Structures are given as C-alpha cells and as structure tokens.
PDB file of C-alpha atoms and ligand atoms in Angstrom:
ATOM      1  CA  MET A  10     -65.178 144.609  37.721  1.00  0.00           C
ATOM      2  CA  ASN A  11     -68.460 144.324  36.772  1.00  0.00           C
ATOM      3  CA  GLY A  12     -70.188 142.423  33.876  1.00  0.00           C
ATOM      4  CA  ASN A  13     -70.581 146.232  32.015  1.00  0.00           C
ATOM      5  CA  GLY A  14     -67.007 146.392  33.081  1.00  0.00           C
ATOM      6  CA  ARG A  15     -66.663 149.085  35.570  1.00  0.00           C
ATOM      7  CA  LYS A  16     -66.288 149.818  39.426  1.00  0.00           C
ATOM      8  CA  GLY A  17     -69.431 149.935  41.593  1.00  0.00           C
ATOM      9  CA  LYS A  18     -70.805 153.100  43.104  1.00  0.00           C
ATOM     10  CA  LEU A  19     -70.374 154.099  46.985  1.00  0.00           C
ATOM     11  CA  ILE A  20     -73.304 155.090  47.780  1.00  0.00           C
ATOM     12  CA  VAL A  21     -73.817 156.632  51.441  1.00  0.00           C
ATOM     13  CA  PHE A  22     -76.971 157.446  53.709  1.00  0.00           C
ATOM     14  CA  GLU A  23     -76.645 160.139  56.549  1.00  0.00           C
ATOM     15  CA  GLY A  24     -78.742 161.524  58.535  1.00  0.00           C
ATOM     16  CA  ILE A  25     -79.706 161.967  62.084  1.00  0.00           C
ATOM     17  CA  ASP A  26     -81.221 159.179  64.672  1.00  0.00           C
ATOM     18  CA  GLY A  27     -84.479 158.161  63.425  1.00  0.00           C
ATOM     19  CA  SER A  28     -84.370 159.591  59.448  1.00  0.00           C
ATOM     20  CA  GLY A  29     -85.084 156.348  58.065  1.00  0.00           C
ATOM     21  CA  LYS A  30     -81.490 155.716  55.923  1.00  0.00           C
ATOM     22  CA  THR A  31     -81.831 151.702  57.227  1.00  0.00           C
ATOM     23  CA  THR A  32     -84.987 151.643  55.771  1.00  0.00           C
ATOM     24  CA  GLN A  33     -84.428 153.790  52.193  1.00  0.00           C
ATOM     25  CA  MET A  34     -80.858 152.003  52.042  1.00  0.00           C
ATOM     26  CA  ARG A  35     -82.847 148.808  51.981  1.00  0.00           C
ATOM     27  CA  MET A  36     -85.571 149.998  49.382  1.00  0.00           C
ATOM     28  CA  LEU A  37     -82.541 151.158  47.483  1.00  0.00           C
ATOM     29  CA  GLU A  38     -80.573 147.591  47.401  1.00  0.00           C
ATOM     30  CA  LYS A  39     -84.049 145.719  45.876  1.00  0.00           C
ATOM     31  CA  PHE A  40     -84.646 148.237  43.472  1.00  0.00           C
ATOM     32  CA  LEU A  41     -80.790 148.297  42.360  1.00  0.00           C
ATOM     33  CA  GLU A  42     -80.900 144.444  42.195  1.00  0.00           C
ATOM     34  CA  SER A  43     -83.942 144.206  40.270  1.00  0.00           C
ATOM     35  CA  LYS A  44     -81.854 146.576  37.513  1.00  0.00           C
ATOM     36  CA  GLU A  45     -79.357 143.803  38.010  1.00  0.00           C
ATOM     37  CA  GLU A  46     -76.872 145.872  39.602  1.00  0.00           C
ATOM     38  CA  VAL A  47     -74.840 143.479  42.226  1.00  0.00           C
ATOM     39  CA  CYS A  48     -75.054 145.615  45.851  1.00  0.00           C
ATOM     40  CA  TYR A  49     -73.463 144.711  49.296  1.00  0.00           C
ATOM     41  CA  SER A  50     -74.983 146.921  52.190  1.00  0.00           C
ATOM     42  CA  THR A  51     -72.996 147.678  55.462  1.00  0.00           C
ATOM     43  CA  HIS A  52     -72.822 150.017  58.466  1.00  0.00           C
ATOM     44  CA  GLU A  53     -70.876 152.022  60.266  1.00  0.00           C
ATOM     45  CA  PRO A  54     -70.021 151.428  63.319  1.00  0.00           C
ATOM     46  CA  THR A  55     -68.953 147.996  61.567  1.00  0.00           C
ATOM     47  CA  ASP A  56     -69.062 144.698  62.926  1.00  0.00           C
ATOM     48  CA  SER A  57     -66.263 143.995  63.382  1.00  0.00           C
ATOM     49  CA  PRO A  58     -63.776 143.729  66.454  1.00  0.00           C
ATOM     50  CA  PHE A  59     -63.505 147.770  66.141  1.00  0.00           C
ATOM     51  CA  GLY A  60     -66.934 148.500  65.932  1.00  0.00           C
ATOM     52  CA  ALA A  61     -67.837 145.694  68.399  1.00  0.00           C
ATOM     53  CA  LEU A  62     -65.767 148.061  71.213  1.00  0.00           C
ATOM     54  CA  LEU A  63     -67.278 151.300  69.805  1.00  0.00           C
ATOM     55  CA  ARG A  64     -70.688 150.015  70.473  1.00  0.00           C
ATOM     56  CA  ASN A  65     -69.355 149.254  74.359  1.00  0.00           C
ATOM     57  CA  CYS A  66     -68.442 152.584  74.398  1.00  0.00           C
ATOM     58  CA  LEU A  67     -71.994 154.171  73.105  1.00  0.00           C
ATOM     59  CA  THR A  68     -73.452 152.238  75.183  1.00  0.00           C
ATOM     60  CA  GLY A  69     -71.394 153.131  78.635  1.00  0.00           C
ATOM     61  CA  ARG A  70     -70.072 149.324  79.038  1.00  0.00           C
ATOM     62  CA  VAL A  71     -66.818 150.543  78.154  1.00  0.00           C
ATOM     63  CA  ASP A  72     -65.302 153.640  79.417  1.00  0.00           C
ATOM     64  CA  ALA A  73     -63.220 155.474  77.060  1.00  0.00           C
ATOM     65  CA  ASP A  74     -61.983 159.193  76.831  1.00  0.00           C
ATOM     66  CA  GLU A  75     -64.469 161.209  73.923  1.00  0.00           C
ATOM     67  CA  ARG A  76     -61.110 161.621  71.829  1.00  0.00           C
ATOM     68  CA  ALA A  77     -60.364 157.834  71.846  1.00  0.00           C
ATOM     69  CA  ILE A  78     -64.047 157.247  70.772  1.00  0.00           C
ATOM     70  CA  ALA A  79     -63.458 159.567  67.799  1.00  0.00           C
ATOM     71  CA  ALA A  80     -60.221 157.894  67.000  1.00  0.00           C
ATOM     72  CA  LEU A  81     -62.077 154.410  67.278  1.00  0.00           C
ATOM     73  CA  PHE A  82     -64.482 155.833  64.655  1.00  0.00           C
ATOM     74  CA  ALA A  83     -61.873 156.950  61.971  1.00  0.00           C
ATOM     75  CA  ALA A  84     -59.998 153.442  62.766  1.00  0.00           C
ATOM     76  CA  ASP A  85     -63.100 151.177  62.480  1.00  0.00           C
ATOM     77  CA  ARG A  86     -63.892 153.262  59.160  1.00  0.00           C
ATOM     78  CA  LEU A  87     -60.303 152.920  57.933  1.00  0.00           C
ATOM     79  CA  ASP A  88     -60.632 149.009  58.747  1.00  0.00           C
ATOM     80  CA  HIS A  89     -63.534 148.919  56.813  1.00  0.00           C
ATOM     81  CA  ILE A  90     -62.338 150.581  54.074  1.00  0.00           C
ATOM     82  CA  LEU A  91     -58.980 147.972  53.602  1.00  0.00           C
ATOM     83  CA  ASN A  92     -59.461 145.065  55.572  1.00  0.00           C
ATOM     84  CA  ASN A  93     -58.939 141.893  52.722  1.00  0.00           C
ATOM     85  CA  VAL A  94     -61.636 139.602  53.043  1.00  0.00           C
ATOM     86  CA  ASN A  95     -64.896 142.426  52.995  1.00  0.00           C
ATOM     87  CA  GLY A  96     -63.131 145.567  52.220  1.00  0.00           C
ATOM     88  CA  LEU A  97     -64.952 148.486  50.943  1.00  0.00           C
ATOM     89  CA  LYS A  98     -61.998 149.344  47.957  1.00  0.00           C
ATOM     90  CA  LYS A  99     -62.053 145.338  47.475  1.00  0.00           C
ATOM     91  CA  LYS A 100     -65.692 145.686  46.800  1.00  0.00           C
ATOM     92  CA  LEU A 101     -65.902 148.342  44.220  1.00  0.00           C
ATOM     93  CA  GLU A 102     -62.796 147.184  42.307  1.00  0.00           C
ATOM     94  CA  GLU A 103     -64.336 143.679  41.985  1.00  0.00           C
ATOM     95  CA  GLY A 104     -67.882 145.908  40.432  1.00  0.00           C
ATOM     96  CA  VAL A 105     -70.020 145.493  43.641  1.00  0.00           C
ATOM     97  CA  ASN A 106     -72.174 148.696  44.535  1.00  0.00           C
ATOM     98  CA  VAL A 107     -71.647 149.864  48.054  1.00  0.00           C
ATOM     99  CA  LEU A 108     -74.300 150.670  50.214  1.00  0.00           C
ATOM    100  CA  CYS A 109     -73.206 151.901  53.507  1.00  0.00           C
ATOM    101  CA  ASP A 110     -75.231 153.172  56.267  1.00  0.00           C
ATOM    102  CA  ARG A 111     -72.866 156.404  57.775  1.00  0.00           C
ATOM    103  CA  TYR A 112     -69.479 157.518  57.101  1.00  0.00           C
ATOM    104  CA  TYR A 113     -67.123 160.151  57.575  1.00  0.00           C
ATOM    105  CA  PHE A 114     -70.046 162.725  57.330  1.00  0.00           C
ATOM    106  CA  SER A 115     -71.272 161.518  60.935  1.00  0.00           C
ATOM    107  CA  SER A 116     -68.128 161.225  62.725  1.00  0.00           C
ATOM    108  CA  PHE A 117     -67.673 164.876  61.825  1.00  0.00           C
ATOM    109  CA  ALA A 118     -71.493 165.688  63.137  1.00  0.00           C
ATOM    110  CA  TYR A 119     -71.569 163.722  66.176  1.00  0.00           C
ATOM    111  CA  ASN A 120     -67.874 163.146  67.386  1.00  0.00           C
ATOM    112  CA  GLY A 121     -67.575 167.017  66.542  1.00  0.00           C
ATOM    113  CA  GLU A 122     -69.501 167.554  69.598  1.00  0.00           C
ATOM    114  CA  PHE A 123     -67.065 166.308  72.026  1.00  0.00           C
ATOM    115  CA  VAL A 124     -63.622 167.360  70.257  1.00  0.00           C
ATOM    116  CA  PRO A 125     -62.514 169.967  67.999  1.00  0.00           C
ATOM    117  CA  PHE A 126     -64.334 170.124  64.583  1.00  0.00           C
ATOM    118  CA  ASP A 127     -60.920 170.204  62.927  1.00  0.00           C
ATOM    119  CA  TRP A 128     -59.573 167.370  65.021  1.00  0.00           C
ATOM    120  CA  VAL A 129     -62.095 164.878  63.541  1.00  0.00           C
ATOM    121  CA  VAL A 130     -61.392 166.572  59.857  1.00  0.00           C
ATOM    122  CA  GLU A 131     -57.584 165.744  60.571  1.00  0.00           C
ATOM    123  CA  LEU A 132     -58.669 161.884  61.797  1.00  0.00           C
ATOM    124  CA  ASN A 133     -60.817 161.432  58.587  1.00  0.00           C
ATOM    125  CA  ARG A 134     -58.308 162.747  55.869  1.00  0.00           C
ATOM    126  CA  PRO A 135     -56.875 159.121  55.469  1.00  0.00           C
ATOM    127  CA  ALA A 136     -60.403 158.339  54.751  1.00  0.00           C
ATOM    128  CA  ARG A 137     -61.448 161.397  52.809  1.00  0.00           C
ATOM    129  CA  GLU A 138     -58.350 160.149  50.521  1.00  0.00           C
ATOM    130  CA  LEU A 139     -58.803 156.718  50.641  1.00  0.00           C
ATOM    131  CA  LEU A 140     -62.206 156.320  49.607  1.00  0.00           C
ATOM    132  CA  LYS A 141     -64.877 159.322  48.710  1.00  0.00           C
ATOM    133  CA  PRO A 142     -68.358 158.370  48.070  1.00  0.00           C
ATOM    134  CA  ASP A 143     -70.140 158.382  44.689  1.00  0.00           C
ATOM    135  CA  LEU A 144     -73.063 160.170  46.257  1.00  0.00           C
ATOM    136  CA  VAL A 145     -73.462 161.030  49.978  1.00  0.00           C
ATOM    137  CA  VAL A 146     -77.580 160.899  50.433  1.00  0.00           C
ATOM    138  CA  PHE A 147     -78.310 163.176  53.414  1.00  0.00           C
ATOM    139  CA  LEU A 148     -82.296 162.229  54.755  1.00  0.00           C
ATOM    140  CA  ASP A 149     -83.140 165.781  56.459  1.00  0.00           C
ATOM    141  CA  LEU A 150     -86.056 166.141  58.785  1.00  0.00           C
ATOM    142  CA  PRO A 151     -86.865 168.655  61.325  1.00  0.00           C
ATOM    143  CA  SER A 152     -85.128 167.310  65.144  1.00  0.00           C
ATOM    144  CA  GLU A 153     -88.680 167.004  66.811  1.00  0.00           C
ATOM    145  CA  GLU A 154     -89.851 164.731  64.221  1.00  0.00           C
ATOM    146  CA  SER A 155     -86.793 162.828  64.537  1.00  0.00           C
ATOM    147  CA  MET A 156     -87.337 161.870  68.296  1.00  0.00           C
ATOM    148  CA  LYS A 157     -90.813 161.429  67.616  1.00  0.00           C
ATOM    149  CA  ARG A 158     -90.004 158.364  65.298  1.00  0.00           C
ATOM    150  CA  VAL A 159     -87.282 157.259  67.537  1.00  0.00           C
ATOM    151  CA  SER A 160     -89.374 157.591  70.625  1.00  0.00           C
ATOM    152  CA  ARG A 161     -92.305 155.153  68.665  1.00  0.00           C
ATOM    153  CA  ARG A 162     -89.146 152.546  68.067  1.00  0.00           C
ATOM    154  CA  GLY A 163     -88.743 152.639  71.916  1.00  0.00           C
ATOM    155  CA  GLU A 164     -85.217 152.968  71.452  1.00  0.00           C
ATOM    156  CA  ARG A 165     -82.484 155.649  73.647  1.00  0.00           C
ATOM    157  CA  GLU A 166     -79.119 155.992  72.746  1.00  0.00           C
ATOM    158  CA  ARG A 167     -76.853 158.674  74.613  1.00  0.00           C
ATOM    159  CA  TYR A 168     -77.499 160.807  71.662  1.00  0.00           C
ATOM    160  CA  GLU A 169     -80.980 161.202  71.650  1.00  0.00           C
ATOM    161  CA  THR A 170     -81.981 164.093  72.923  1.00  0.00           C
ATOM    162  CA  GLU A 171     -83.828 166.878  70.935  1.00  0.00           C
ATOM    163  CA  GLU A 172     -81.521 169.374  71.266  1.00  0.00           C
ATOM    164  CA  LYS A 173     -78.916 167.309  70.755  1.00  0.00           C
ATOM    165  CA  GLN A 174     -80.523 166.259  67.033  1.00  0.00           C
ATOM    166  CA  LYS A 175     -80.801 169.579  66.533  1.00  0.00           C
ATOM    167  CA  LYS A 176     -77.193 170.197  66.783  1.00  0.00           C
ATOM    168  CA  ILE A 177     -75.854 167.017  65.187  1.00  0.00           C
ATOM    169  CA  ARG A 178     -78.147 168.160  61.948  1.00  0.00           C
ATOM    170  CA  GLU A 179     -76.291 171.605  62.343  1.00  0.00           C
ATOM    171  CA  ARG A 180     -72.904 170.054  62.087  1.00  0.00           C
ATOM    172  CA  PHE A 181     -73.935 167.725  59.045  1.00  0.00           C
ATOM    173  CA  PHE A 182     -74.900 170.789  57.420  1.00  0.00           C
ATOM    174  CA  ASP A 183     -71.352 172.907  58.514  1.00  0.00           C
ATOM    175  CA  ALA A 184     -69.586 169.769  57.194  1.00  0.00           C
ATOM    176  CA  PHE A 185     -71.487 169.531  53.468  1.00  0.00           C
ATOM    177  CA  GLY A 186     -70.431 173.358  53.344  1.00  0.00           C
ATOM    178  CA  ARG A 187     -66.738 173.047  54.254  1.00  0.00           C
ATOM    179  CA  PHE A 188     -66.421 170.320  51.570  1.00  0.00           C
ATOM    180  CA  PRO A 189     -67.901 171.417  48.676  1.00  0.00           C
ATOM    181  CA  ASP A 190     -66.120 168.719  46.186  1.00  0.00           C
ATOM    182  CA  GLU A 191     -68.680 165.903  47.952  1.00  0.00           C
ATOM    183  CA  ASN A 192     -71.668 165.207  45.624  1.00  0.00           C
ATOM    184  CA  VAL A 193     -73.983 165.518  48.397  1.00  0.00           C
ATOM    185  CA  VAL A 194     -77.914 165.279  47.942  1.00  0.00           C
ATOM    186  CA  ILE A 195     -79.877 166.315  50.747  1.00  0.00           C
ATOM    187  CA  VAL A 196     -83.390 164.395  50.321  1.00  0.00           C
ATOM    188  CA  GLU A 197     -87.151 165.577  52.509  1.00  0.00           C
ATOM    189  CA  SER A 198     -87.672 162.291  54.488  1.00  0.00           C
ATOM    190  CA  GLU A 199     -91.185 162.178  54.201  1.00  0.00           C
ATOM    191  CA  GLU A 200     -93.696 160.095  56.179  1.00  0.00           C
ATOM    192  CA  ASN A 201     -94.430 158.445  52.592  1.00  0.00           C
ATOM    193  CA  LYS A 202     -91.371 156.185  51.959  1.00  0.00           C
ATOM    194  CA  GLU A 203     -92.076 155.204  48.655  1.00  0.00           C
ATOM    195  CA  GLU A 204     -92.371 159.261  47.825  1.00  0.00           C
ATOM    196  CA  THR A 205     -88.557 159.485  49.744  1.00  0.00           C
ATOM    197  CA  GLN A 206     -87.417 156.520  47.740  1.00  0.00           C
ATOM    198  CA  LYS A 207     -88.743 158.113  44.401  1.00  0.00           C
ATOM    199  CA  LYS A 208     -86.280 161.082  45.313  1.00  0.00           C
ATOM    200  CA  ILE A 209     -83.310 158.904  46.126  1.00  0.00           C
ATOM    201  CA  ARG A 210     -83.946 156.863  43.321  1.00  0.00           C
ATOM    202  CA  GLY A 211     -83.598 159.978  40.981  1.00  0.00           C
ATOM    203  CA  ALA A 212     -80.680 161.268  42.460  1.00  0.00           C
ATOM    204  CA  VAL A 213     -78.959 158.082  42.615  1.00  0.00           C
ATOM    205  CA  ALA A 214     -79.876 157.243  38.356  1.00  0.00           C
ATOM    206  CA  PRO A 215     -76.945 159.409  36.989  1.00  0.00           C
ATOM    207  CA  LEU A 216     -74.653 157.202  38.384  1.00  0.00           C
ATOM    208  CA  PHE A 217     -75.594 154.294  36.667  1.00  0.00           C
ATOM    209  CA  GLY A 218     -76.128 156.204  33.063  1.00  0.00           C
ATOM    210  CA  TRP A 219     -79.721 156.054  33.552  1.00  0.00           C
TER     211      TRP A 219
HETATM  212  P1  TYD B 312     -75.915 153.362  64.148  1.00  0.00           P
HETATM  213  O1  TYD B 312     -75.843 151.998  64.476  1.00  0.00           O
HETATM  214  O2  TYD B 312     -75.806 154.171  62.737  1.00  0.00           O
HETATM  215  O3  TYD B 312     -77.499 154.404  65.100  1.00  0.00           O
HETATM  216  P2  TYD B 312     -78.582 154.466  64.395  1.00  0.00           P
HETATM  217  O4  TYD B 312     -79.013 153.085  63.563  1.00  0.00           O
HETATM  218  O5  TYD B 312     -79.787 154.642  65.480  1.00  0.00           O
HETATM  219  O6  TYD B 312     -78.558 155.366  63.480  1.00  0.00           O
HETATM  220  O7  TYD B 312     -74.767 154.439  64.922  1.00  0.00           O
HETATM  221  C1  TYD B 312     -74.716 154.661  66.357  1.00  0.00           C
HETATM  222  C2  TYD B 312     -74.243 155.840  66.852  1.00  0.00           C
HETATM  223  O8  TYD B 312     -73.174 156.030  66.011  1.00  0.00           O
HETATM  224  C3  TYD B 312     -75.094 156.799  66.252  1.00  0.00           C
HETATM  225  O9  TYD B 312     -75.765 157.414  67.305  1.00  0.00           O
HETATM  226  C4  TYD B 312     -74.193 157.826  65.654  1.00  0.00           C
HETATM  227  C5  TYD B 312     -73.021 157.050  66.100  1.00  0.00           C
HETATM  228  N1  TYD B 312     -71.624 158.120  65.362  1.00  0.00           N
HETATM  229  C6  TYD B 312     -70.476 158.481  65.556  1.00  0.00           C
HETATM  230  O10 TYD B 312     -70.787 159.076  66.565  1.00  0.00           O
HETATM  231  N2  TYD B 312     -69.781 158.588  64.593  1.00  0.00           N
HETATM  232  C7  TYD B 312     -69.233 157.700  63.678  1.00  0.00           C
HETATM  233  O11 TYD B 312     -68.335 157.997  62.853  1.00  0.00           O
HETATM  234  C8  TYD B 312     -70.235 157.279  63.436  1.00  0.00           C
HETATM  235  C9  TYD B 312     -70.055 156.185  61.936  1.00  0.00           C
HETATM  236  C10 TYD B 312     -71.618 157.342  64.348  1.00  0.00           C
END
C-alpha cells in the first residue's frame, strides 16, 4: 500500500507501431510523479529471459513456430505478473502505479494474425484472470501515418508494412468489442504530443479521484 493506503493502478498503453506509446507513457509518468504518485514503467515483451528469447524470435535469430511464439508471449506475461522480484502484482500491492507498454491486447492484435484468435484468447485467459488493467489507453492513428512515423525512425521489423498495420489495428478493435468489461479509452495520437497527453491525463484522472 502507498501513503494513501491504496493499491497502485495498472495503466496499459496499446497501439500499432509508431503510435507514440513510449513517448506518451514517459510523459504520463512524469506527470503522475509531479502529483506525488509512485510509478513503475515497464513493457512487453519484457527484459526477462522469456522476453529476450521472444526478441530473438521476432528478429528471426531464433526460428520458432508462430504457435510457440504466441505461447511464449503468454508465458512472458505470466512471469511479468507473478515473479517475486519485480512482478506487477507485488508492485501494485505495494501501492506502486504501473505503466505498461503493451499487454494482452497486443497478443490478440498481433499474434491473432498467425494463430486462431480464440486460441490466443485462451492462452491469455490466466493473465486476464490474474490481473486486468485499471485502464487501457489505445493510441489510435491511421496505418499510413503509422508507417510514416516508423520510417522516420529508420526501423523495420517484420510487422511493419502498412497493410499489416491496418489488420493489426482492426484486430485491436475486434478485441475491444469482444471484451466490453475492459476499461478501454481510444485516444487519437496527434502530431502535437502535448494535445495527445492532455487527453490521456483526462482519462487517467478518475482513477485517482481527481
Ligand atoms: P515493442 O518492443 O513494443 O515494439 P514497438 O516499440 O515498435 O511498439 O514490441 C515488439 C513487437 O512484439 C511488436 O511488433 C508487437 C509484438 N508483440 C506481439 O506480437 N505479441 C504480444 O503479446 C506483444 C506484447 C508484442
């Protein structure tokens, strides 16, 4: 528990590549800290050995079947939630607010391309039962714009073609429709970062009773 005697909040950032999750999450962390809220920022895939193996699969250095990769994402997530050192459940119990760059909605949207959607949902059932986010911030932008931003960064991963991004975005929305019990806010990711941040802060405020 924190000074207020309450559990921390789990705020998840989701979006297609180039949607600005990382920047917006960093801005929100600074804002929350200015309000005396303790924060822990993290991401999936994680930096654990599970996450390291996943990154090797994503770059093609390790050749693995897509079903195994989908299961690995689910395993990485369970370890992220449950491990005794810096597991998310423990952090939240201690009153620390957790900001997480990607969570199970990324599995539905990305891994759903290769593995039946229901299968991915089943794989992630334990994580959903263990730890639902207090808020999911989905940073939305058209796939053409996402590709422009990604090419400006000079990065290319296997998911990064416009047609793919478009399908990934659609699967995010399918998943939001499928889980109406999740607290999801869709925020348009504008060129003006401050404007986007303002909308995110507006969505976060009720969690803290502001
Ligand atoms: P990430 O490092 O967040 O990439 P970026 O910073 O460019 O958004 O994620 C790496 C890749 O992993 C990304 O393309 C999405 C993919 N991914 C999945 O396929 N399934 C998942 O469950 C997660 C969390 C990520």
